[in-house]
Amino acid sequence: MNHRETAQALKKAMEFYGGLGFRYLPISEKKVSELLMNTVADDAPVDSGTDETIVSAADKDRALQELREEIGDCQRCKLCRGRTNIVFGEGSSHARLMFIGEGPGRDEDLQARPFVGEAGKLLTRLIEKMGMKREEVYIANIVKCRPPNNRDPEEDEISSCRPFVERQAQIISPDVIMSLGRVSAQSILGMKMPIGKLRGNFFSFNDIPLMPTYHPAYLLRNPKDKWLVWADAQKALSKLKNRG
Ligand code: URA
């Protein structure tokens, strides 16, 4: 393969993976530049690690897409009556860190994206302070449709929707999950303990370490407690380091 053919093949591969939602090719930058500079022998074998990464990243994207299709135009609970859009979740399918909130608010319902309102801006700032980009993590909610007037989701709504967030976590298989707020922590853990007691401690969500913390909307009302969320985030970061 000559230089031009290599560049064309790379462009094609990037278009293909771009169509699947990738923002970068799952091979190292060094390998890409080697390929582009035509310094790799034409018949050089692709290393198996690279192959595995491509397969598992593509598989995860496909599995998430299939899960979204399975949810379809969901009518499984009464929240479907008031929603504008289902808010499935967004981010990297191979994120090492996942956030689980409570349910979409007005902005999220309109835009079909999680955490895009004021609370979402605060969450984005937290993610960046943790040294990551928002698109590198995965963000989902316990319920995928907006409860009327932002009331708490009810038991039947949570139990209809919970299998989907469980499947998202299983597919993404992050190293750490941070749950945001009382409703999220209590529904994941099946415990009624106050969030002030749950936060700051690791639990397990189907064998994935789970760190409950306060909801960013609570922090907008109680900015003095931001340091507590930062303390929880640091514990999540050390867990990521240990598992990395
Ligand atoms: N609050 C949540 O719990 N989730 C969102 O997506 C937005 C606000």
Short mmCIF file of C-alpha atoms and ligand atoms in Angstrom, two decimals:
data_model
loop_
_atom_site.label_atom_id
_atom_site.label_comp_id
_atom_site.label_asym_id
_atom_site.label_seq_id
_atom_site.Cartn_x
_atom_site.Cartn_y
_atom_site.Cartn_z
CA MET A 1 0.00 0.00 0.00
CA ASN A 2 1.47 3.37 -0.92
CA HIS A 3 1.19 6.54 1.11
CA ARG A 4 -1.92 7.78 -0.72
CA GLU A 5 -3.70 4.46 -0.39
CA THR A 6 -2.85 4.31 3.33
CA ALA A 7 -4.24 7.82 3.84
CA GLN A 8 -7.41 6.90 1.91
CA ALA A 9 -7.86 3.70 3.92
CA LEU A 10 -7.43 5.66 7.15
CA LYS A 11 -9.94 8.27 6.00
CA LYS A 12 -12.43 5.51 5.18
CA ALA A 13 -11.87 3.85 8.56
CA MET A 14 -12.37 7.19 10.33
CA GLU A 15 -15.62 7.80 8.42
CA PHE A 16 -16.80 4.31 9.33
CA TYR A 17 -15.99 4.66 13.03
CA GLY A 18 -17.24 8.28 13.00
CA GLY A 19 -20.59 6.90 11.79
CA LEU A 20 -20.60 4.58 14.81
CA GLY A 21 -20.10 7.55 17.10
CA PHE A 22 -16.32 7.39 17.66
CA ARG A 23 -14.54 10.69 17.88
CA TYR A 24 -11.13 9.17 17.39
CA LEU A 25 -9.67 5.99 15.96
CA PRO A 26 -9.03 3.38 18.64
CA ILE A 27 -5.37 3.02 17.66
CA SER A 28 -2.46 5.01 18.99
CA GLU A 29 -1.57 8.41 17.56
CA LYS A 30 1.96 7.09 17.02
CA LYS A 31 0.67 4.23 14.86
CA VAL A 32 -1.46 6.65 12.82
CA SER A 33 1.47 8.94 12.16
CA GLU A 34 3.67 5.95 11.30
CA LEU A 35 1.03 4.77 8.85
CA LEU A 36 0.70 8.20 7.33
CA MET A 37 4.44 8.58 7.00
CA ASN A 38 4.50 5.14 5.38
CA THR A 39 7.18 3.95 7.77
CA VAL A 40 5.34 0.75 8.70
CA ALA A 41 5.99 -2.21 6.42
CA ASP A 42 2.97 -2.79 4.21
CA ASP A 43 2.57 -6.35 5.45
CA ALA A 44 3.17 -5.49 9.12
CA PRO A 45 0.71 -7.51 11.22
CA VAL A 46 -1.85 -5.51 13.17
CA ASP A 47 -1.10 -6.13 16.81
CA SER A 48 -3.79 -8.13 18.57
CA GLY A 49 -4.23 -5.56 21.36
CA THR A 50 -5.37 -3.04 18.77
CA ASP A 51 -7.78 -5.54 17.27
CA GLU A 52 -9.33 -6.30 20.64
CA THR A 53 -9.77 -2.60 21.41
CA ILE A 54 -11.54 -2.02 18.12
CA VAL A 55 -13.85 -4.99 18.63
CA SER A 56 -14.77 -4.20 22.21
CA ALA A 57 -15.30 -0.46 21.58
CA ALA A 58 -17.41 -1.15 18.51
CA ASP A 59 -19.32 -3.88 20.39
CA LYS A 60 -20.11 -1.51 23.22
CA ASP A 61 -21.39 1.15 20.83
CA ARG A 62 -23.53 -1.41 19.06
CA ALA A 63 -24.87 -2.82 22.34
CA LEU A 64 -25.83 0.68 23.52
CA GLN A 65 -27.49 1.39 20.21
CA GLU A 66 -29.45 -1.89 20.45
CA LEU A 67 -30.50 -1.03 23.99
CA ARG A 68 -31.76 2.36 22.80
CA GLU A 69 -33.72 0.59 20.06
CA GLU A 70 -35.18 -1.80 22.61
CA ILE A 71 -36.44 1.15 24.68
CA GLY A 72 -38.05 2.45 21.48
CA ASP A 73 -40.94 4.87 21.93
CA CYS A 74 -41.28 3.65 25.51
CA GLN A 75 -44.76 3.45 27.07
CA ARG A 76 -43.70 1.23 30.00
CA CYS A 77 -44.72 3.78 32.66
CA LYS A 78 -46.83 6.90 33.04
CA LEU A 79 -43.87 9.27 32.57
CA CYS A 80 -44.25 8.74 28.82
CA ARG A 81 -47.36 10.94 28.85
CA GLY A 82 -45.59 14.15 29.74
CA ARG A 83 -42.24 13.77 28.07
CA THR A 84 -41.01 15.50 24.93
CA ASN A 85 -38.00 13.20 24.47
CA ILE A 86 -36.50 10.11 26.00
CA VAL A 87 -33.11 11.01 27.48
CA PHE A 88 -31.13 7.83 26.99
CA GLY A 89 -27.69 9.01 28.13
CA GLU A 90 -24.54 10.13 26.40
CA GLY A 91 -20.78 9.93 26.46
CA SER A 92 -18.09 7.42 25.74
CA SER A 93 -19.18 3.79 25.53
CA HIS A 94 -15.81 2.81 26.97
CA ALA A 95 -15.77 5.42 29.73
CA ARG A 96 -13.93 4.53 32.92
CA LEU A 97 -16.16 6.85 34.91
CA MET A 98 -19.96 6.93 34.73
CA PHE A 99 -22.40 9.33 36.39
CA ILE A 100 -25.99 8.38 37.17
CA GLY A 101 -28.43 11.16 37.95
CA GLU A 102 -32.08 11.06 38.85
CA GLY A 103 -34.08 11.97 35.77
CA PRO A 104 -34.29 14.60 33.04
CA GLY A 105 -35.40 18.12 33.86
CA ARG A 106 -36.97 20.63 31.47
CA ASP A 107 -33.81 21.40 29.46
CA GLU A 108 -32.87 17.73 29.19
CA ASP A 109 -36.41 16.78 28.10
CA LEU A 110 -36.29 19.40 25.35
CA GLN A 111 -32.78 18.56 24.14
CA ALA A 112 -32.86 14.77 24.69
CA ARG A 113 -29.51 15.04 26.47
CA PRO A 114 -28.69 14.47 30.14
CA PHE A 115 -27.46 17.26 32.41
CA VAL A 116 -27.54 20.19 30.01
CA GLY A 117 -29.24 22.74 32.32
CA GLU A 118 -27.67 24.71 35.19
CA ALA A 119 -27.02 21.55 37.24
CA GLY A 120 -25.45 20.02 34.14
CA LYS A 121 -23.05 22.94 33.76
CA LEU A 122 -21.92 22.35 37.33
CA LEU A 123 -21.49 18.63 36.62
CA THR A 124 -19.41 19.45 33.52
CA ARG A 125 -17.19 21.71 35.66
CA LEU A 126 -16.73 18.90 38.19
CA ILE A 127 -15.75 16.45 35.43
CA GLU A 128 -13.22 18.94 34.07
CA LYS A 129 -11.85 19.60 37.55
CA MET A 130 -11.36 15.82 37.80
CA GLY A 131 -9.08 16.11 34.76
CA MET A 132 -11.46 14.66 32.19
CA LYS A 133 -13.57 15.90 29.33
CA ARG A 134 -17.35 15.51 29.50
CA GLU A 135 -17.30 13.38 26.35
CA GLU A 136 -14.83 10.94 27.95
CA VAL A 137 -17.25 9.91 30.70
CA TYR A 138 -20.76 8.47 30.39
CA ILE A 139 -23.80 10.24 31.85
CA ALA A 140 -27.17 8.59 32.38
CA ASN A 141 -30.18 8.84 34.67
CA ILE A 142 -32.26 6.43 36.73
CA VAL A 143 -35.41 7.36 34.77
CA LYS A 144 -35.20 8.38 31.13
CA CYS A 145 -38.32 10.56 30.94
CA ARG A 146 -38.97 13.84 32.74
CA PRO A 147 -41.24 13.55 35.79
CA PRO A 148 -43.98 16.23 35.70
CA ASN A 149 -42.87 19.50 37.34
CA ASN A 150 -39.56 17.84 38.22
CA ARG A 151 -41.12 15.79 41.03
CA ASP A 152 -39.19 12.78 42.30
CA PRO A 153 -39.70 9.67 40.16
CA GLU A 154 -42.08 7.20 41.80
CA GLU A 155 -41.36 3.58 42.71
CA ASP A 156 -43.19 2.08 39.71
CA GLU A 157 -41.40 4.48 37.32
CA ILE A 158 -38.03 3.64 38.83
CA SER A 159 -38.62 -0.09 38.60
CA SER A 160 -39.76 0.14 34.96
CA CYS A 161 -36.63 2.07 34.01
CA ARG A 162 -33.97 0.61 36.30
CA PRO A 163 -33.15 -2.37 34.05
CA PHE A 164 -32.00 0.06 31.37
CA VAL A 165 -29.49 1.92 33.51
CA GLU A 166 -28.30 -1.43 34.80
CA ARG A 167 -27.72 -2.61 31.23
CA GLN A 168 -25.94 0.66 30.36
CA ALA A 169 -23.58 0.14 33.30
CA GLN A 170 -23.06 -3.50 32.33
CA ILE A 171 -22.23 -2.61 28.70
CA ILE A 172 -19.94 0.31 29.50
CA SER A 173 -18.46 -1.52 32.45
CA PRO A 174 -16.79 1.58 33.93
CA ASP A 175 -14.21 1.30 36.69
CA VAL A 176 -16.21 3.66 38.91
CA ILE A 177 -19.76 5.01 39.01
CA MET A 178 -20.71 8.20 40.82
CA SER A 179 -24.41 8.45 41.60
CA LEU A 180 -25.79 11.95 41.91
CA GLY A 181 -28.30 12.71 44.63
CA ARG A 182 -30.57 10.86 47.00
CA VAL A 183 -32.97 9.32 44.47
CA SER A 184 -30.18 7.89 42.36
CA ALA A 185 -28.24 6.40 45.31
CA GLN A 186 -31.32 5.04 47.04
CA SER A 187 -32.74 3.45 43.91
CA ILE A 188 -29.46 1.86 42.90
CA LEU A 189 -28.78 0.54 46.36
CA GLY A 190 -32.35 -0.25 47.36
CA MET A 191 -31.74 1.56 50.67
CA LYS A 192 -33.63 4.41 52.25
CA MET A 193 -30.61 5.82 54.09
CA PRO A 194 -30.17 9.64 53.76
CA ILE A 195 -27.75 10.79 51.07
CA GLY A 196 -25.71 12.60 53.74
CA LYS A 197 -24.93 9.17 55.24
CA LEU A 198 -24.43 7.31 51.94
CA ARG A 199 -22.12 9.82 50.26
CA GLY A 200 -18.40 9.46 50.65
CA ASN A 201 -18.55 5.66 50.98
CA PHE A 202 -17.99 3.07 48.29
CA PHE A 203 -20.78 0.61 47.54
CA SER A 204 -21.15 -1.84 44.69
CA PHE A 205 -23.53 -1.70 41.74
CA ASN A 206 -23.39 -5.14 40.14
CA ASP A 207 -19.70 -5.41 41.11
CA ILE A 208 -18.82 -1.90 39.91
CA PRO A 209 -17.57 0.42 42.67
CA LEU A 210 -20.22 3.06 43.32
CA MET A 211 -19.59 6.38 45.03
CA PRO A 212 -22.79 8.22 45.93
CA THR A 213 -22.49 11.99 46.15
CA TYR A 214 -24.77 15.02 46.30
CA HIS A 215 -26.74 16.08 43.23
CA PRO A 216 -25.36 19.17 41.44
CA ALA A 217 -28.82 20.80 41.78
CA TYR A 218 -28.40 20.49 45.57
CA LEU A 219 -25.02 22.21 45.25
CA LEU A 220 -26.61 25.10 43.36
CA ARG A 221 -28.76 25.63 46.45
CA ASN A 222 -26.01 24.76 48.97
CA PRO A 223 -22.68 25.83 47.46
CA LYS A 224 -21.01 25.50 50.87
CA ASP A 225 -21.21 21.71 50.42
CA LYS A 226 -19.21 21.67 47.18
CA TRP A 227 -16.11 20.58 49.06
CA LEU A 228 -17.88 17.38 50.11
CA VAL A 229 -18.55 16.48 46.47
CA TRP A 230 -14.94 17.28 45.67
CA ALA A 231 -13.86 14.93 48.49
CA ASP A 232 -16.09 12.18 47.00
CA ALA A 233 -14.69 12.88 43.52
CA GLN A 234 -11.15 12.50 44.84
CA LYS A 235 -12.02 9.08 46.27
CA ALA A 236 -13.45 8.13 42.86
CA LEU A 237 -10.25 9.36 41.21
CA SER A 238 -8.03 7.29 43.52
CA LYS A 239 -10.14 4.22 42.76
CA LEU A 240 -9.67 4.91 39.04
CA LYS A 241 -5.92 5.20 39.56
CA ASN A 242 -5.81 1.89 41.46
CA ARG A 243 -7.82 0.11 38.80
CA GLY A 244 -5.98 1.71 35.86
N1 URA B 1 -30.97 16.25 36.95
C1 URA B 1 -30.80 14.92 36.77
O1 URA B 1 -30.85 14.14 37.72
N2 URA B 1 -30.55 14.49 35.55
C2 URA B 1 -30.46 15.28 34.48
O2 URA B 1 -30.21 14.79 33.39
C3 URA B 1 -30.63 16.66 34.70
C4 URA B 1 -30.88 17.12 35.93
#
